[in-house]
Every structure is written in structure tokens, then in C-alpha cells.
Amino acid sequence: MTDKKPADASFASLPLGDSTLQNLERLGYTTMTPIQAASLPLALAGKDLIAQAKTGSGKTAAFGLSLLARLDTRRFDVQALVLTPTRELADQVTAEIRKLARSEDNIKVVTLAGGVPLRGQLASLEKGAHVVVGTPGRVLDHLGRGSLPLATLNTLVLDEADRMLDMGFFDDMVAVARHCPPARQTLLFSATYPEGIAKLAAQFMRSPAMVKVDAQHQSNAIEQRWYEVAASDRLPAVVRLLQHFRPASTIAFCNTRARCAALAELLQAQGISALALHGDLEQRDRDQVLVRFANRSCSVLVATDVAARGLDIAGVEAVLSVDVPQDAEVHVHRIGRTGRAGESGLALTLASLDEMGAVGRIELLQGHESKWFPLAEIMAAGDAPLQPAMATIHIHGGRKEKIRPGDVLGALTADLGYSREQIGKIDINEFATYVAVERSVAKDAAERLNGGRIKGKPVKARLLRD
Ligand code: ADP
Ligand code: MG
């Protein structure tokens, strides 16, 4: 039985310091996830490791706790390097490691990803970094310039190694590993195990232990429902499903970019708040779309699999597969975006007759038959348009202007009199700040904020339109 709980899934069974254990408790990490229970004892013992588990299973803490345990903060040099496929993932991993490191003073974690000027990164590296998280391309840039000394590195982590292979980073990963000292620990994490992984490991890992947590046993939290649809009826069927189930947040996956665009347009025309995420977006627009979806200002994120690569968004209630992917693993990936961290999730898939071959491959991979439901029984649960709870206000200026969440919250509550409950997530990036505000007061709040002051400086703010 692979789904049996390990004998002791408490973090206290690991060789971790008291302050780390207390911090984990504060974070609400009461028990290890299965992949953590399987990998942490080996990783903490210094072994090379290939660990495979689906998205959302807690892989970041599995390598994060391990690399932090080996850190010597009295030394000011780079002791751990984490490679991730995308800038967003690098940011997420950095944030998670910082959370895990909170109980220790002054652990410096630096992100090195493309799409941002080198200058700031060079300055951060000069000041001294213990842990570096970056994308292969940008890390190689720094290695080429000599700005990232790795002579004292203890731990190299490849996170989402399968995605990095997909994106053509094989040679880059090998090149980075060549810059690391041979006597180091290498940890490789991956959601799937394509053949490239073994080839990669053979290049630079030392008889790695393999741990794998089966995807099927964890996907019980996801209810899968299948609907047969005439090819011409596909997009209207999406509208009916959304109106019927009314999830607060849905990722709708499409096989092609053209279908994404058509669907987003149709949903918007039906009064359903939807934003499309596709490869053509400028980085700034992409950031904005993701912020608005994650902060509950947008009900439906319409995306291709490529554009959604590496996304980790909590609380996605439903995944809607608008068409069936040819590759069965892609289906498993799609539905894994919901039902995270013990929550339940809904996975709706539309399939036309000519997609039944792909459906068969998915059934084989999942080891069970699909449950079909008639579309005809789907009734709209009400005529009210599907609107999100929040709307987003965009404020010019971000970290560069030293804006902090407390400043924004203070301006809205203390200065303008809104209640704490009316304010949602506050995201601050380098040049922009986004704050989610209860939809009914958002327009008013944006107008009042605009022309006001934050930290004594005049503010330019506007409501982002649906
Ligand atoms: P993965 O890398 O496998 O996709 P993440 O590391 O991003 O997964 O973790 C998914 C979520 O689960 C994160 O929000 C993380 O904070 C949370 N998490 C990780 N470990 C635990 C734990 N032991 N208990 C509770 N939540 C956890
Ligand atoms: Mg991850």
C-alpha cells in the first residue's frame, strides 16, 4: 500500500533545530507531506536525491529545509543554488525559502532571473548571498561574468527538472553543474519522470537515491467530471459549466492560443470576468494577469499549458479542460492545479468524439475509467453574472519607492476609512503595487487613493478594468 501514512510524519522526527521546528509550527506545517517524509531524512543525511511528486505536494520545503540545515551563516558566501525554469517560480521558491528561514537571523536569499536588469542583482550578490535561486540562463550569465562565485557551494538543487528539460535547458543545467564543486550534494525535484531525467542525473549526480510519491493516491481530493461535447458547441459549453458550478476561481486550459483568445472573448462578452495568459504577453502584463487572478479579482484564467507552466496558485477551485490534451501527463498536470494542500477541487473536462483516443490514454495513465455526465443536465444556477469578490487597484511605484504593504493598508484604512476586511492581497513588485479591494467599493477607493499620499509622496492609482 503506497498510500499508507509513514510511521512518523512529524517534523520533530527529523534532525532539525528547535527554532526551525517552532517556525514550522508557526507556518502551520504540522505534519510532513508524503514527499517531505520520503525525501527529508535522505536529503538531511547529505545524499544525492531524485524526488518525484506532483505539483503542490510541498517539494520546495523538502529541499528548502535541507539546504537551510547545512547553511553556516557565519560565512558570507553562496552555499546553495536552486535552479528553476521560470522567473515566477524563482520568485515563489525564494519566498518559500525566506519563510522557512525566518527563525534564523540574516539568511540572505537572492533571486537571479531574466527579465530584470543585471545591476540590482550584481549589487545583491556583492552584499553577500547564502542562497541563490535562479533560472539557468541568468545564472550562466553571472557565472560567465564572474559575479557568482560557487567555490564554496554545498547544495545544488534542480527544481522542476522536467520543465527545465521541456524548455531546452539540458545543456545549461549541465554547464551550471560544472561550475559547482564536485564534493556537493545535488537534489533533483520533478513532477514527472521523462527519460531525460536519468540522462541528466548521469551527467552530474552521485548514485542518487530515488523517491517517488504516486500521483494517483493524492488526487482523491479532486473530483473529475467528463462531458461529451460536439466540437462546435465547445465554447458555449464552457459558459454553461461555469454558470452552473460557479467556482470562485477557475483555470480554463486550452490546447491552442487561438482557442484561449476566443474563449476569453466569449466569457467577457457573457459578463464572466476572465483574463487570458499566453506566450505573447509582455512580462509586465503577465505579472498583472497573475496578480489579478491570485488576488480574487478575476474568476477565470484562460491559459495554454505552456503559458501556465510552473504556476503555483493557491485556492483554485476548479480546473476546466476545454479540450483534451494529446499527452496524458498534461491532463494530470492540469487537474493538479486544483485540490491542493488538502482542499477539495473540481476538474471538468470537455471531450469531443474525435478526442476519445486521448481520453483512453488518460484512463490508462490514471488507472481508472472516466466518469461521464450529460451536458444537457447542466442548468445555470442563476442568472447573476459570475463576478469575483474583489477588484484590483494599480498604484504606480513599488519596492524601488520603498512602498510596503503596511503603507498601502494604512492609506486605505486609517486615512480613507475602509475596514481591514474590505482589503485583500497586496502585491508589491519593483515598480508597481497591486491591492485587491472589495469589488463594491473598489472604484471609489481608487479615485480617493489617486492624488492622495503614501509615505508623504503623491500617489497615482487606478482601477484595473475587467
Ligand atoms: P510543489 O513544489 O511540490 O509544487 P510547493 O512546495 O509549492 O509544492 O507547496 C505547495 C503548498 O503547500 C505551498 O503553499 C506550501 O506553503 C504548502 N506546504 C508545503 N509543505 C507543507 C506542510 N508540511 N504542511 C502544510 N503546508 C505545506
Ligand atoms: Mg515546486
Coordinates of C-alpha atoms and ligand atoms in Angstrom, one line a residue:
M1 CA 0.0 0.0 0.0
T2 CA 1.7 3.2 -1.2
D3 CA -0.9 5.5 0.4
K4 CA -0.2 4.3 3.9
K5 CA 0.9 7.2 6.2
P6 CA 4.6 6.9 7.1
A7 CA 5.2 5.8 10.7
D8 CA 6.2 9.3 11.8
A9 CA 5.2 12.2 9.7
S10 CA 6.0 14.9 12.3
F11 CA 8.9 17.3 11.5
A12 CA 10.2 16.6 15.1
S13 CA 11.4 13.2 13.9
L14 CA 14.0 15.0 11.8
P15 CA 17.4 16.3 12.8
L16 CA 16.2 19.9 12.8
G17 CA 16.9 22.6 15.3
D18 CA 14.3 23.8 17.8
S19 CA 13.9 27.2 16.3
T20 CA 13.2 25.6 12.9
L21 CA 10.6 23.3 14.4
Q22 CA 8.9 26.3 16.1
N23 CA 8.9 28.2 12.9
L24 CA 7.3 25.3 11.0
E25 CA 4.6 25.2 13.6
R26 CA 4.0 28.9 13.2
L27 CA 3.7 28.4 9.5
G28 CA 1.0 25.8 10.1
Y29 CA 3.2 22.9 8.9
T30 CA 2.0 20.4 11.4
T31 CA 2.9 17.2 9.5
M32 CA 5.2 16.4 6.6
T33 CA 3.6 15.9 3.2
P34 CA 4.3 12.4 1.8
I35 CA 7.2 13.7 -0.4
Q36 CA 8.7 15.5 2.5
A37 CA 8.5 12.4 4.7
A38 CA 10.1 10.4 1.9
S39 CA 12.9 12.8 1.0
L40 CA 13.9 14.8 4.0
P41 CA 15.6 12.1 6.0
L42 CA 17.8 11.2 3.0
A43 CA 18.4 14.8 2.0
L44 CA 19.3 15.9 5.5
A45 CA 21.8 13.0 5.6
G46 CA 23.6 14.5 2.7
K47 CA 22.6 12.1 0.0
D48 CA 22.0 13.0 -3.7
L49 CA 18.4 12.6 -4.4
I50 CA 15.9 12.3 -7.3
A51 CA 12.5 13.1 -5.9
Q52 CA 9.3 12.9 -7.9
A53 CA 5.9 14.1 -6.8
K54 CA 3.1 16.1 -8.3
T55 CA 2.7 19.9 -8.2
G56 CA 1.5 21.2 -4.9
S57 CA 3.0 18.4 -2.8
G58 CA 5.4 20.5 -0.9
K59 CA 8.7 19.9 -2.8
T60 CA 10.0 23.4 -2.0
A61 CA 10.2 22.8 1.7
A62 CA 11.7 19.3 1.1
F63 CA 14.8 20.9 -0.5
G64 CA 14.5 24.2 1.3
L65 CA 14.7 22.7 4.8
S66 CA 17.6 20.6 3.8
L67 CA 19.7 23.3 2.3
L68 CA 19.0 25.6 5.2
A69 CA 20.1 22.9 7.7
R70 CA 23.5 22.9 6.1
L71 CA 23.9 26.6 6.0
D72 CA 26.7 28.3 8.0
T73 CA 25.5 31.9 8.5
R74 CA 28.8 33.0 9.9
R75 CA 30.2 32.6 6.4
F76 CA 29.2 35.2 3.8
D77 CA 29.3 33.1 0.7
V78 CA 27.0 31.2 -1.6
Q79 CA 26.3 27.8 -0.1
A80 CA 23.2 26.7 -2.0
L81 CA 22.0 27.3 -5.6
V82 CA 18.4 26.4 -6.8
L83 CA 17.7 26.3 -10.5
T84 CA 14.1 26.8 -11.6
P85 CA 12.6 27.0 -15.0
T86 CA 10.9 30.4 -14.9
R87 CA 11.2 33.8 -13.2
E88 CA 7.8 33.3 -11.4
L89 CA 8.9 30.0 -9.9
A90 CA 12.2 31.6 -8.8
D91 CA 10.3 34.3 -7.0
Q92 CA 8.0 31.7 -5.4
V93 CA 10.8 29.5 -4.3
T94 CA 12.7 32.5 -2.9
A95 CA 9.6 33.5 -0.9
E96 CA 9.1 30.0 0.5
I97 CA 12.8 29.7 1.5
R98 CA 12.6 33.1 3.2
K99 CA 9.6 31.9 5.1
L100 CA 11.4 28.7 6.2
A101 CA 14.5 30.7 7.1
R102 CA 12.6 33.2 9.3
S103 CA 13.7 31.7 12.6
E104 CA 17.4 32.3 11.7
D105 CA 18.8 35.8 11.6
N106 CA 20.1 37.3 8.4
I107 CA 19.9 34.5 5.9
K108 CA 20.3 36.2 2.6
V109 CA 18.4 34.7 -0.3
V110 CA 18.9 36.3 -3.7
T111 CA 16.9 35.7 -6.9
L112 CA 18.7 35.7 -10.3
A113 CA 16.2 35.5 -13.1
G114 CA 15.9 37.1 -16.5
G115 CA 13.6 40.0 -17.4
V116 CA 15.1 42.3 -14.8
P117 CA 18.3 44.4 -15.1
L118 CA 21.5 42.8 -14.0
R119 CA 22.6 45.8 -12.0
G120 CA 20.4 45.2 -9.0
Q121 CA 21.4 41.5 -9.0
L122 CA 25.1 42.4 -9.1
A123 CA 24.6 44.7 -6.1
S124 CA 22.8 42.0 -4.1
L125 CA 25.5 39.5 -4.8
E126 CA 28.2 41.9 -3.8
K127 CA 26.5 42.4 -0.4
G128 CA 26.7 38.6 0.1
A129 CA 24.2 35.8 -0.5
H130 CA 23.8 32.5 1.2
V131 CA 21.2 31.0 -1.1
V132 CA 20.8 31.9 -4.8
V133 CA 17.6 31.0 -6.6
G134 CA 17.6 31.5 -10.4
T135 CA 16.8 30.5 -13.9
P136 CA 19.6 28.6 -15.9
G137 CA 20.1 31.4 -18.4
R138 CA 20.6 34.2 -16.0
V139 CA 22.7 32.1 -13.6
L140 CA 25.0 31.2 -16.5
D141 CA 25.2 35.0 -17.4
H142 CA 26.5 35.6 -13.9
L143 CA 28.9 32.7 -14.0
G144 CA 30.3 34.0 -17.3
R145 CA 30.9 37.4 -15.7
G146 CA 32.4 36.0 -12.6
S147 CA 29.8 37.6 -10.4
L148 CA 28.6 34.4 -8.9
P149 CA 31.4 32.5 -7.1
L150 CA 30.3 28.9 -6.4
A151 CA 33.6 27.5 -5.0
T152 CA 32.0 27.1 -1.5
L153 CA 28.7 25.7 -2.7
N154 CA 27.3 22.8 -0.6
T155 CA 24.0 22.1 -2.3
L156 CA 22.8 22.3 -5.9
V157 CA 19.0 21.9 -6.4
L158 CA 17.3 21.4 -9.7
D159 CA 13.6 22.3 -9.1
E160 CA 11.0 21.3 -11.7
A161 CA 13.7 19.5 -13.7
D162 CA 11.2 18.0 -16.1
R163 CA 10.0 21.6 -17.0
M164 CA 13.6 22.7 -17.5
L165 CA 14.2 19.8 -19.9
D166 CA 11.0 20.7 -21.8
M167 CA 12.3 24.2 -22.1
G168 CA 15.6 23.1 -23.6
F169 CA 17.8 23.7 -20.6
F170 CA 19.6 20.4 -20.6
D171 CA 23.0 21.8 -21.7
D172 CA 22.6 24.9 -19.4
M173 CA 21.9 22.7 -16.4
V174 CA 25.0 20.6 -17.1
A175 CA 27.0 23.8 -17.6
V176 CA 25.9 25.2 -14.2
A177 CA 26.7 21.9 -12.5
R178 CA 30.2 22.0 -14.0
H179 CA 30.8 25.3 -12.2
C180 CA 29.9 23.7 -8.8
P181 CA 32.5 21.9 -6.6
P182 CA 32.4 18.2 -7.2
A183 CA 32.0 17.4 -3.4
R184 CA 28.5 18.8 -3.1
Q185 CA 25.0 17.5 -2.7
T186 CA 22.7 17.5 -5.7
L187 CA 18.9 17.3 -5.3
L188 CA 16.7 17.0 -8.3
F189 CA 12.9 17.6 -8.0
S190 CA 10.4 16.8 -10.7
A191 CA 6.7 16.3 -11.1
T192 CA 7.2 13.7 -13.8
Y193 CA 10.0 11.4 -14.8
P194 CA 10.7 11.7 -18.5
E195 CA 13.7 9.8 -19.8
G196 CA 15.8 13.0 -20.0
I197 CA 16.0 13.0 -16.2
A198 CA 18.1 9.8 -16.0
K199 CA 20.4 11.2 -18.6
L200 CA 20.7 14.4 -16.7
A201 CA 21.4 12.7 -13.4
A202 CA 24.0 10.5 -15.1
Q203 CA 25.9 13.7 -16.0
F204 CA 26.5 15.0 -12.6
M205 CA 24.8 13.2 -9.7
R206 CA 26.5 10.7 -7.4
S207 CA 24.5 7.4 -7.1
P208 CA 21.3 9.3 -6.3
A209 CA 18.6 7.8 -4.1
M210 CA 15.2 7.8 -5.8
V211 CA 11.9 8.7 -4.0
K212 CA 8.6 8.8 -5.6
V213 CA 5.1 9.6 -4.3
D214 CA 2.4 8.3 -6.5
A215 CA 0.2 10.9 -8.1
Q216 CA -3.0 8.8 -8.0
H217 CA -3.2 8.4 -4.3
Q218 CA -3.1 12.1 -3.7
S219 CA -5.6 13.1 -6.4
N220 CA -8.6 11.7 -4.4
A221 CA -9.3 15.2 -3.4
I222 CA -10.0 16.1 -7.0
E223 CA -13.4 15.2 -8.3
Q224 CA -13.2 14.6 -12.1
R225 CA -16.3 15.0 -14.3
W226 CA -16.2 14.4 -18.0
Y227 CA -18.7 15.9 -20.6
E228 CA -19.0 14.8 -24.2
V229 CA -19.5 17.8 -26.4
A230 CA -20.0 18.5 -30.1
A231 CA -16.9 20.2 -31.4
S232 CA -18.9 23.3 -32.5
D233 CA -20.5 23.5 -29.0
R234 CA -17.3 23.5 -27.0
L235 CA -17.0 27.2 -26.0
P236 CA -20.7 27.7 -25.2
A237 CA -20.5 24.6 -23.0
V238 CA -17.7 26.2 -21.0
V239 CA -20.0 29.1 -20.2
R240 CA -22.8 26.7 -19.1
L241 CA -20.4 24.8 -16.8
L242 CA -19.1 27.9 -15.2
Q243 CA -22.6 29.3 -14.7
H244 CA -23.7 26.0 -13.2
F245 CA -20.8 25.3 -10.8
R246 CA -20.0 28.9 -10.2
P247 CA -16.4 28.3 -8.9
A248 CA -14.8 31.4 -7.3
S249 CA -11.7 30.7 -9.3
T250 CA -11.1 28.5 -12.3
I251 CA -8.2 27.9 -14.6
A252 CA -9.5 27.0 -18.1
F253 CA -6.9 25.2 -20.2
C254 CA -6.9 25.2 -24.0
N255 CA -4.6 23.3 -26.4
T256 CA -4.1 26.3 -28.6
R257 CA -3.5 30.0 -28.2
A258 CA -6.3 30.8 -30.7
R259 CA -8.8 28.9 -28.6
C260 CA -7.7 30.8 -25.5
A261 CA -8.3 34.1 -27.2
A262 CA -11.7 33.0 -28.5
L263 CA -12.8 31.7 -25.1
A264 CA -11.6 34.7 -23.1
E265 CA -13.5 37.0 -25.5
L266 CA -16.7 34.9 -25.2
L267 CA -16.5 34.8 -21.4
Q268 CA -16.0 38.6 -21.2
A269 CA -19.0 39.1 -23.6
Q270 CA -21.1 36.9 -21.2
G271 CA -20.2 39.1 -18.2
I272 CA -17.8 36.5 -16.7
S273 CA -14.5 38.1 -15.6
A274 CA -11.8 36.3 -17.5
L275 CA -8.2 37.0 -18.4
A276 CA -6.0 35.2 -20.9
L277 CA -2.5 34.1 -20.2
H278 CA -0.5 33.5 -23.3
G279 CA 3.1 33.5 -24.5
D280 CA 2.8 36.8 -26.3
L281 CA 2.2 38.9 -23.2
E282 CA 4.9 41.3 -22.1
Q283 CA 6.3 40.3 -18.7
R284 CA 4.6 43.2 -17.1
D285 CA 1.2 42.3 -18.4
R286 CA 1.7 38.7 -17.5
D287 CA 2.6 39.7 -13.9
Q288 CA -0.6 41.8 -13.8
V289 CA -2.8 38.9 -15.0
L290 CA -1.4 36.5 -12.4
V291 CA -1.7 39.0 -9.6
R292 CA -5.4 39.7 -10.5
F293 CA -6.2 36.0 -10.7
A294 CA -4.4 35.1 -7.4
N295 CA -6.0 38.0 -5.5
R296 CA -9.5 37.1 -6.5
S297 CA -10.2 40.0 -8.9
C298 CA -10.6 37.6 -11.9
S299 CA -12.8 34.5 -11.9
V300 CA -11.3 32.6 -14.8
L301 CA -7.8 32.4 -16.0
V302 CA -7.7 31.1 -19.6
A303 CA -4.3 29.6 -20.4
T304 CA -2.4 27.3 -22.6
D305 CA -0.3 24.6 -20.9
V306 CA 2.9 26.3 -21.9
A307 CA 1.8 29.7 -20.6
A308 CA 0.7 28.2 -17.3
R309 CA 3.9 26.3 -16.8
G310 CA 5.2 26.4 -13.3
L311 CA 2.2 28.4 -11.9
D312 CA 1.5 27.8 -8.3
I313 CA -1.7 29.5 -7.2
A314 CA -3.4 28.5 -4.0
G315 CA -7.2 28.0 -3.8
V316 CA -8.0 27.3 -7.4
E317 CA -11.5 25.8 -7.0
A318 CA -11.9 24.3 -10.5
V319 CA -9.8 23.3 -13.5
L320 CA -11.7 23.2 -16.7
S321 CA -10.1 21.4 -19.6
V322 CA -11.7 23.0 -22.7
D323 CA -10.2 20.3 -24.8
V324 CA -8.3 17.0 -24.2
P325 CA -4.5 17.2 -24.3
Q326 CA -2.9 14.6 -26.6
D327 CA -0.3 13.8 -23.9
A328 CA -2.0 12.1 -20.9
E329 CA 0.5 13.5 -18.4
V330 CA -0.5 17.0 -19.4
H331 CA -4.0 16.2 -18.2
V332 CA -2.7 15.0 -14.9
H333 CA -0.8 18.3 -14.6
R334 CA -3.8 20.4 -15.5
I335 CA -6.1 18.9 -12.8
G336 CA -3.3 19.0 -10.3
R337 CA -3.7 22.8 -10.2
T338 CA -6.8 22.3 -8.0
G339 CA -7.3 20.3 -4.8
R340 CA -4.0 21.5 -3.3
A341 CA -2.9 21.2 0.2
G342 CA -5.8 19.2 1.4
E343 CA -8.6 21.3 -0.2
S344 CA -11.0 19.6 -2.5
G345 CA -11.0 20.5 -6.2
L346 CA -13.2 20.1 -9.2
A347 CA -11.8 19.0 -12.6
L348 CA -14.2 19.4 -15.6
T349 CA -13.1 18.1 -19.0
L350 CA -14.9 18.6 -22.3
A351 CA -14.2 15.9 -24.9
S352 CA -15.5 15.6 -28.5
L353 CA -15.8 12.2 -30.3
D354 CA -12.5 12.7 -32.1
E355 CA -10.7 13.1 -28.8
M356 CA -11.7 9.7 -27.4
G357 CA -8.3 8.2 -28.3
A358 CA -6.6 10.8 -26.0
V359 CA -9.3 10.1 -23.3
G360 CA -8.3 6.4 -23.4
R361 CA -4.6 7.2 -22.8
I362 CA -5.6 9.3 -19.8
E363 CA -7.7 6.4 -18.4
L364 CA -4.7 4.1 -18.8
L365 CA -2.4 6.5 -17.0
Q366 CA -4.8 7.2 -14.2
G367 CA -5.7 3.6 -13.9
H368 CA -9.5 4.2 -13.8
E369 CA -12.3 5.0 -16.2
S370 CA -13.7 8.5 -16.7
K371 CA -17.0 9.4 -15.1
W372 CA -19.2 11.0 -17.8
F373 CA -22.1 13.4 -17.1
P374 CA -24.6 14.7 -19.6
L375 CA -24.2 18.3 -20.5
A376 CA -28.0 18.5 -21.0
E377 CA -28.5 18.3 -17.3
I378 CA -26.4 21.3 -16.6
M379 CA -28.6 24.2 -15.7
A380 CA -27.4 27.7 -14.9
A381 CA -27.7 28.1 -11.1
G382 CA -28.9 31.6 -11.5
D383 CA -28.7 34.5 -14.0
A384 CA -26.4 36.6 -11.9
P385 CA -23.2 37.2 -13.7
L386 CA -20.2 35.3 -12.3
Q387 CA -18.3 38.2 -10.7
P388 CA -15.2 37.9 -8.5
A389 CA -15.3 39.2 -4.9
M390 CA -12.5 41.7 -5.4
A391 CA -11.1 44.2 -7.9
T392 CA -7.5 45.4 -8.3
I393 CA -6.2 48.9 -7.8
H394 CA -2.9 49.6 -9.5
I395 CA -0.6 52.0 -7.7
H396 CA 2.4 53.5 -9.5
G397 CA 5.6 52.7 -7.6
G398 CA 6.8 49.6 -5.8
R399 CA 9.8 48.3 -4.0
K400 CA 12.0 50.9 -5.8
E401 CA 10.0 53.6 -4.0
K402 CA 10.2 51.6 -0.7
I403 CA 6.4 51.1 -0.6
R404 CA 5.5 48.4 2.0
P405 CA 2.2 46.5 2.4
G406 CA 1.6 48.4 5.7
D407 CA 1.8 51.7 3.9
V408 CA -0.9 50.8 1.4
L409 CA -3.1 49.2 4.1
G410 CA -2.7 52.3 6.3
A411 CA -3.7 54.6 3.4
L412 CA -6.9 52.7 2.8
T413 CA -7.9 52.0 6.4
A414 CA -6.5 54.7 8.6
D415 CA -6.6 57.5 6.0
L416 CA -9.6 56.6 3.9
G417 CA -11.7 54.7 6.5
Y418 CA -12.1 51.4 4.8
S419 CA -12.2 48.3 7.0
R420 CA -9.4 45.8 7.1
E421 CA -11.9 43.2 5.8
Q422 CA -12.5 45.1 2.6
I423 CA -8.8 44.9 1.7
G424 CA -7.4 41.8 0.1
K425 CA -4.0 40.7 -1.1
I426 CA -1.3 43.4 -1.6
D427 CA 1.4 42.6 -4.1
I428 CA 4.4 44.8 -4.5
N429 CA 6.9 44.4 -7.2
E430 CA 9.7 46.5 -8.3
F431 CA 7.8 49.3 -10.0
A432 CA 4.2 48.7 -9.2
T433 CA 1.9 47.9 -6.3
Y434 CA -1.4 46.0 -6.7
V435 CA -4.0 45.9 -4.0
A436 CA -7.2 43.9 -4.0
V437 CA -10.3 45.8 -2.7
E438 CA -13.8 44.6 -2.2
R439 CA -15.5 45.0 -5.6
S440 CA -18.4 47.2 -4.4
V441 CA -16.1 49.9 -3.1
A442 CA -13.1 49.5 -5.4
K443 CA -13.9 52.2 -7.9
D444 CA -14.5 54.7 -5.1
A445 CA -11.3 53.6 -3.3
A446 CA -9.2 54.0 -6.5
E447 CA -10.5 57.5 -7.0
R448 CA -9.9 58.6 -3.5
L449 CA -6.4 57.0 -3.3
N450 CA -5.4 58.7 -6.6
G451 CA -4.0 62.1 -5.7
G452 CA -3.6 61.2 -2.1
R453 CA -0.4 60.4 -0.4
I454 CA 1.6 57.3 0.7
K455 CA 4.7 57.8 2.7
G456 CA 4.3 61.6 2.2
K457 CA 4.6 61.2 -1.6
P458 CA 1.7 61.8 -4.0
V459 CA 0.1 58.7 -5.3
K460 CA -1.1 57.7 -8.8
A461 CA -3.7 55.0 -8.6
R462 CA -6.3 53.5 -11.0
L463 CA -8.7 50.6 -11.0
L464 CA -7.8 47.8 -13.4
R465 CA -10.8 47.2 -15.7
D466 CA -12.1 43.8 -16.4
Ligands
ADP1 P1 5.4 21.8 -5.2 O1 6.8 22.4 -5.3 O2 5.5 20.3 -4.9 O3 4.5 22.1 -6.3 P2 5.1 23.7 -3.0 O4 6.4 23.5 -2.4 O5 4.9 24.9 -3.9 O6 4.7 22.4 -3.9 O7 4.0 23.6 -1.9 C1 2.6 23.7 -2.1 C2 2.0 24.5 -0.9 O8 1.9 23.6 0.2 C3 2.7 25.7 -0.5 O9 1.7 26.7 -0.3 C4 3.4 25.4 0.8 O10 3.5 26.5 1.6 C5 2.5 24.3 1.4 N1 3.1 23.3 2.2 C6 4.3 22.7 2.0 N2 4.6 21.9 3.0 C7 3.6 21.9 3.8 C8 3.3 21.2 5.1 N3 4.2 20.2 5.6 N4 2.2 21.5 5.7 C9 1.3 22.4 5.2 N5 1.5 23.1 4.1 C10 2.6 22.8 3.4
MG2 MG 7.6 23.4 -6.9

